[in-house]
CSV table of C-alpha atoms in Angstrom, one decimal:
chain,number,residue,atom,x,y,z
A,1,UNK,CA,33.6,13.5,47.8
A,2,UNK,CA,32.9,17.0,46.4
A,3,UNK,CA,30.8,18.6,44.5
A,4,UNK,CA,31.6,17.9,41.6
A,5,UNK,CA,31.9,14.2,41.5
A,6,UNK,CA,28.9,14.1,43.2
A,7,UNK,CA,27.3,15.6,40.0
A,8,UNK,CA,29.8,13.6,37.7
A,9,UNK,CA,28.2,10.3,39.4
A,10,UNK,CA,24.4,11.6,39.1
A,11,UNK,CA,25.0,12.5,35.5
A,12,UNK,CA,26.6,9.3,34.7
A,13,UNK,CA,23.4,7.3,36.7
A,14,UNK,CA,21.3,8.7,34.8
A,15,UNK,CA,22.6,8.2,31.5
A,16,UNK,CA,23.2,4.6,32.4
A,17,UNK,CA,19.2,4.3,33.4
A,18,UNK,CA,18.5,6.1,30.0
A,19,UNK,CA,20.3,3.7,28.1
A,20,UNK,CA,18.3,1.2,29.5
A,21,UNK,CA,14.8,2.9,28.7
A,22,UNK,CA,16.4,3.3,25.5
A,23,UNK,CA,16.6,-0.3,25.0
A,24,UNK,CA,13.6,-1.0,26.7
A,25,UNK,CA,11.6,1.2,24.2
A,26,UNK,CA,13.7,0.1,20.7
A,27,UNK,CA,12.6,-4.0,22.0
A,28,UNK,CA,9.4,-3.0,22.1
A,29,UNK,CA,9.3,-1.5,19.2
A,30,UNK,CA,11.0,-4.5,17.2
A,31,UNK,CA,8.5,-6.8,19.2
A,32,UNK,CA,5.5,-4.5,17.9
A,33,UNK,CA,6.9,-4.5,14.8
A,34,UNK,CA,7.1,-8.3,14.2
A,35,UNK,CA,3.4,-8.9,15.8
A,36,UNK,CA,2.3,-6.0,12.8
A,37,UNK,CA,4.5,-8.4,10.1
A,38,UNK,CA,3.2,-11.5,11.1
A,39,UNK,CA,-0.8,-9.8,10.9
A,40,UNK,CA,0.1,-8.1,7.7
A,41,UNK,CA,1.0,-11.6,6.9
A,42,UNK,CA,-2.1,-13.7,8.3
A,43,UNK,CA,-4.4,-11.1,6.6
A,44,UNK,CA,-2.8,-11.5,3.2
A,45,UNK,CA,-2.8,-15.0,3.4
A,46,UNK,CA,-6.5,-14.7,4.3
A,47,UNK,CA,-7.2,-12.7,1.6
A,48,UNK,CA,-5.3,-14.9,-1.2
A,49,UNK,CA,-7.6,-17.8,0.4
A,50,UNK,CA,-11.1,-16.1,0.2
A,51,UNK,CA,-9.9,-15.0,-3.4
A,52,UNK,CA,-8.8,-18.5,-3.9
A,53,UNK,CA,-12.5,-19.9,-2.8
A,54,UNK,CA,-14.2,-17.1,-4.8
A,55,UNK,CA,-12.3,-17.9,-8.3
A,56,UNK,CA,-13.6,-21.8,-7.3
A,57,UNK,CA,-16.5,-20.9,-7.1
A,58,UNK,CA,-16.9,-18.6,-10.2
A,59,UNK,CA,-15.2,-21.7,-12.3
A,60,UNK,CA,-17.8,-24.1,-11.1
């Protein structure tokens, strides 16, 4: 094996193991991005339910 294919093989290694960070990072990111939703989502609810009990309480 020369020289060059010895290169040819290292270059192609390593963009197979940077593809794979490269997915590893974008799932993280979708997975952080879903856990943000799904607070964004708990903390409006939240607030729509202590407006809720305050507008209860003001019409009492």
């Amino acid at each position: 094996m020369g020289i060059k294919d010895q290169f040819q093989d290292k270059a192609e290694q390593l963009k197979e193991q940077a593809e794979k960070a490269r997915e590893g990072v974008q799932g993280e990111a979708s997975e952080r991005r879903q856990q943000a939703q799904e607070r964004g989502q708990q903390a409006q609810e939240q607030a729509q339910d202590a407006a809720d009990d305050a507008q209860d309480r003001f019409e009492s």
